[in-house]
């Protein structure tokens, strides 16, 4: 198609969620509650780790970064979704759409890499407990966090720059509640083969490889436990890894089902609901999973509140 038949798109219309008008207020209140819960829950974890010296360990350095990533990941889409639910024309500027896409990819990828770092930490803690402090040195932990941030920054920038070079036709209606990469590619008039090739290659690097590394870590953990089976060892392993495995299952399960194992039966509504799972539900549940299943987090919460109570009563 020639450029003269193309239109310079100044904004996109986000069609959002297929909600009836009489149920819009109910869903608005629900999503607002979920977003506030996500923000407060992840902020609480970050503050607890910051204030309690007992949590100044590698695992909780990764957890604080994961909570920050969850908070930002949800904030990339939820405020705009809530705004559009109250708007007659749920539009987003072209530049705003690319910006949203960049930060969506950035914080989504960051969570993937942080989950790998946390799996490696659990592997070292269970398989090499006597060498844990030596292996998981502050320098290595900081390097893993910095590497995660740098890799995700370049990956998100690559997709954003490739998207910025495309031309779009008159159809500017995005059948989603945010500027999803695959949804935008379907609206493009220009050749998207390079974009699709990069998605295929980079998708393996930021989703498949991290997922396989996590599986390998837990396979080694299970193998180590089975070598010397004991009720105490099994309980310790499950208490140490249970919360992390729950988060991994929620996060990767929906992403793999949505993007890497697409089905012809996946309607737009089904895809939108599945996207809601890892963009909205997972960041909200993570604080509950880590706080309710983690003895250290519950202990830190009690110590911080007791400390504040003593200060106010003095």
XYZ file of C-alpha atoms in Angstrom:
314
model
C 0.000 0.000 0.000
C 1.373 3.393 -0.909
C 1.976 6.066 1.653
C -0.568 8.444 0.059
C -3.335 5.974 0.942
C -2.233 5.917 4.574
C -3.330 8.216 7.349
C -1.197 9.737 10.070
C -2.799 8.441 13.251
C -2.764 10.991 16.075
C -4.581 8.798 18.602
C -5.929 5.306 19.192
C -9.307 4.309 20.609
C -9.076 1.635 23.286
C -12.243 -0.446 23.056
C -11.599 -1.717 26.568
C -13.584 -4.473 28.252
C -16.882 -5.829 26.903
C -18.979 -4.561 29.812
C -22.654 -3.607 29.600
C -23.401 0.029 30.420
C -25.608 -0.913 33.387
C -22.693 -2.867 34.927
C -20.006 -0.288 34.229
C -20.147 1.369 37.670
C -19.933 -2.012 39.412
C -16.844 -3.053 37.445
C -15.329 0.400 37.889
C -15.589 0.038 41.677
C -14.169 -3.495 41.459
C -11.158 -2.491 39.350
C -10.522 0.585 41.476
C -10.510 -1.595 44.607
C -8.138 -4.077 42.961
C -5.766 -1.304 41.886
C -5.716 0.345 45.322
C -5.112 -3.074 46.899
C -2.224 -3.676 44.484
C -0.602 -0.328 45.282
C -1.010 -0.603 49.064
C 0.008 -4.273 49.230
C 3.197 -3.855 47.220
C 4.089 -0.615 48.997
C 3.697 -2.428 52.321
C 6.175 -5.118 51.251
C 8.692 -2.518 50.042
C 8.392 -0.528 53.293
C 8.665 -3.635 55.500
C 11.809 -4.811 53.728
C 13.265 -1.321 53.999
C 12.492 -0.886 57.724
C 13.199 -4.379 59.098
C 16.880 -5.320 59.247
C 15.965 -9.025 59.470
C 14.807 -8.813 55.835
C 18.039 -7.339 54.490
C 18.838 -10.556 52.661
C 19.200 -11.448 48.958
C 15.707 -12.985 48.698
C 14.070 -9.833 49.979
C 16.194 -7.564 47.812
C 14.691 -9.409 44.832
C 11.238 -9.350 46.431
C 11.316 -5.589 46.982
C 12.229 -5.089 43.319
C 9.479 -7.510 42.306
C 6.947 -5.565 44.379
C 8.073 -2.298 42.810
C 7.783 -3.917 39.377
C 4.256 -5.193 40.175
C 3.196 -1.771 41.419
C 4.443 -0.065 38.244
C 3.222 -2.861 35.959
C -0.322 -2.407 37.222
C -0.025 1.389 37.140
C 0.851 1.311 33.430
C -2.632 0.068 32.481
C -5.080 0.438 35.373
C -5.331 4.253 35.702
C -5.992 4.574 31.959
C -8.533 1.748 32.092
C -10.354 3.436 34.971
C -10.277 6.787 33.170
C -11.622 5.296 29.943
C -14.456 3.550 31.785
C -15.708 7.010 32.777
C -15.071 8.567 29.357
C -17.372 8.728 26.349
C -14.383 8.517 23.976
C -11.751 6.140 25.472
C -8.840 7.423 23.409
C -5.093 7.589 23.972
C -2.623 9.775 22.014
C -0.234 8.043 19.614
C 2.805 9.014 21.707
C 0.982 7.991 24.878
C 0.185 4.609 23.350
C 3.831 3.926 22.499
C 4.876 5.110 25.953
C 2.360 2.780 27.594
C 3.564 -0.091 25.421
C 7.199 0.607 26.363
C 6.595 0.593 30.116
C 4.237 -2.385 29.853
C 6.989 -4.421 28.175
C 9.625 -3.021 30.530
C 7.952 -3.948 33.800
C 6.523 -7.213 32.437
C 9.997 -8.347 31.332
C 11.524 -7.109 34.586
C 9.197 -9.355 36.562
C 10.239 -12.311 34.416
C 13.962 -11.765 35.083
C 13.426 -11.103 38.790
C 11.538 -14.384 39.147
C 14.583 -16.141 37.676
C 16.879 -14.425 40.185
C 14.576 -15.466 43.028
C 14.511 -19.074 41.771
C 18.326 -19.133 41.690
C 18.403 -17.739 45.227
C 16.103 -20.539 46.439
C 18.222 -23.111 44.596
C 21.408 -21.955 46.346
C 19.662 -21.704 49.737
C 18.402 -25.303 49.630
C 21.101 -27.099 47.630
C 24.141 -25.251 49.024
C 23.041 -23.926 52.431
C 26.569 -23.823 53.897
C 27.861 -21.727 51.000
C 24.761 -19.531 50.654
C 26.263 -16.328 52.048
C 29.407 -16.799 49.964
C 27.616 -17.498 46.682
C 24.789 -14.969 47.107
C 27.107 -12.111 47.931
C 25.790 -8.522 47.922
C 27.817 -7.874 44.767
C 26.195 -10.791 42.892
C 22.685 -9.867 44.053
C 23.110 -6.248 43.010
C 24.554 -7.388 39.666
C 21.539 -9.620 39.014
C 19.127 -6.785 39.769
C 21.016 -4.253 37.624
C 21.303 -6.768 34.773
C 17.547 -7.373 34.923
C 16.815 -3.652 34.674
C 19.278 -3.075 31.817
C 18.140 -6.052 29.714
C 14.465 -5.171 30.042
C 15.144 -1.525 29.196
C 16.806 -2.450 25.897
C 14.213 -5.082 25.053
C 11.290 -2.697 25.589
C 13.063 0.056 23.645
C 13.693 -2.291 20.705
C 9.999 -3.139 20.313
C 8.957 0.494 20.776
C 11.335 1.768 18.096
C 10.220 -0.958 15.691
C 6.590 -0.041 16.326
C 7.313 3.673 15.824
C 8.522 3.037 12.258
C 5.172 1.542 11.188
C 2.361 3.382 9.419
C -1.265 2.937 10.431
C -4.436 3.091 8.374
C -7.670 4.875 9.220
C -8.701 2.082 11.585
C -7.402 3.202 14.980
C -9.626 1.056 17.217
C -7.575 -1.211 19.497
C -9.651 -4.203 20.702
C -8.000 -4.147 24.118
C -7.887 -2.109 27.334
C -4.255 -1.087 26.761
C -1.837 -0.662 23.853
C -0.948 -4.310 23.424
C 1.905 -5.025 21.021
C 0.099 -7.718 19.032
C -3.124 -5.691 18.823
C -1.267 -2.673 17.412
C 0.534 -4.789 14.799
C -2.831 -5.918 13.422
C -3.766 -2.277 12.743
C -0.555 -1.465 10.864
C -0.629 -0.970 7.083
C 3.113 -1.312 6.534
C 5.132 -4.515 6.551
C 5.296 -6.028 10.064
C 7.483 -9.050 9.287
C 10.516 -7.583 11.050
C 8.411 -6.834 14.134
C 6.993 -10.352 14.170
C 10.444 -11.913 13.760
C 11.836 -9.868 16.648
C 8.830 -10.805 18.803
C 9.442 -14.486 18.052
C 13.175 -14.313 18.818
C 13.052 -11.972 21.803
C 9.962 -13.672 23.190
C 12.043 -16.796 23.626
C 14.767 -14.844 25.391
C 12.547 -13.037 27.892
C 9.830 -15.661 28.458
C 10.874 -19.184 27.434
C 14.490 -19.107 28.648
C 13.633 -17.560 32.061
C 10.779 -20.040 32.469
C 13.082 -22.980 31.645
C 15.734 -21.668 34.057
C 13.118 -21.547 36.822
C 11.979 -25.094 36.013
C 15.600 -26.281 36.054
C 16.205 -24.612 39.428
C 13.218 -26.318 41.002
C 14.067 -29.641 39.369
C 17.476 -29.448 41.077
C 15.791 -28.490 44.346
C 13.426 -31.488 44.185
C 16.332 -33.771 43.261
C 18.349 -32.491 46.222
C 15.450 -33.075 48.616
C 14.804 -36.614 47.355
C 18.447 -37.602 47.912
C 17.987 -37.192 51.663
C 14.213 -37.424 52.166
C 12.933 -36.181 55.515
C 9.728 -34.575 56.681
C 11.646 -31.570 58.001
C 13.533 -31.063 54.728
C 10.389 -31.325 52.613
C 8.543 -28.888 54.890
C 11.431 -26.439 54.738
C 11.577 -26.636 50.957
C 7.849 -26.063 50.537
C 7.790 -23.200 53.043
C 10.774 -21.613 51.291
C 9.622 -22.104 47.695
C 5.842 -22.335 47.933
C 5.116 -18.627 47.602
C 7.558 -18.208 44.717
C 6.107 -21.187 42.834
C 2.612 -19.745 43.238
C 3.707 -16.444 41.679
C 5.556 -18.216 38.853
C 2.483 -20.329 38.051
C 0.172 -17.317 37.942
C 2.496 -15.147 35.879
C 3.873 -17.595 33.319
C 0.723 -19.697 33.077
C -1.397 -16.888 31.661
C 1.378 -15.449 29.444
C 2.239 -18.829 27.878
C -1.433 -19.645 27.397
C -2.143 -16.270 25.794
C 0.915 -15.586 23.623
C 2.898 -18.795 23.158
C 0.051 -21.327 22.913
C -2.615 -19.374 21.038
C -5.841 -21.131 20.160
C -8.249 -20.501 17.327
C -11.004 -20.546 19.938
C -9.449 -17.616 21.787
C -11.905 -14.804 21.164
C -11.103 -11.157 21.810
C -13.055 -11.358 25.060
C -11.116 -14.440 26.207
C -7.774 -12.830 25.341
C -8.745 -9.676 27.234
C -9.745 -11.665 30.317
C -6.472 -13.643 30.215
C -4.519 -10.390 29.876
C -6.354 -9.080 32.945
C -5.040 -12.074 34.877
C -1.352 -11.222 34.556
C -1.645 -7.424 34.336
C -4.140 -6.835 37.144
C -4.841 -9.962 39.209
C -1.281 -11.286 39.590
C 0.257 -7.982 40.831
C -2.607 -7.740 43.336
C -2.222 -11.308 44.629
C 1.575 -11.309 44.941
C 1.666 -9.311 48.225
C -0.910 -11.673 49.766
C 0.967 -14.752 48.560
C 4.290 -13.576 49.968
C 2.933 -12.136 53.214
C 0.528 -14.955 54.107
C 2.896 -17.810 53.178
C 6.092 -16.228 54.448
C 6.979 -16.422 58.132
C 9.680 -13.740 57.834
C 7.252 -11.223 56.302
C 4.651 -11.841 59.010
C 7.345 -11.494 61.670
C 8.571 -8.234 60.128
C 5.031 -6.881 60.047
C 4.611 -7.648 63.739
C 7.975 -6.094 64.690
C 7.332 -2.900 62.709
C 3.863 -2.413 64.197
C 5.133 -3.141 67.723
C 7.927 -0.615 67.207
C 5.488 2.042 66.038
C 3.165 1.263 68.957
C 5.992 1.734 71.449
C 7.034 5.020 69.821
C 3.487 6.443 69.916
C 2.871 5.262 73.501
C 6.155 6.764 74.760
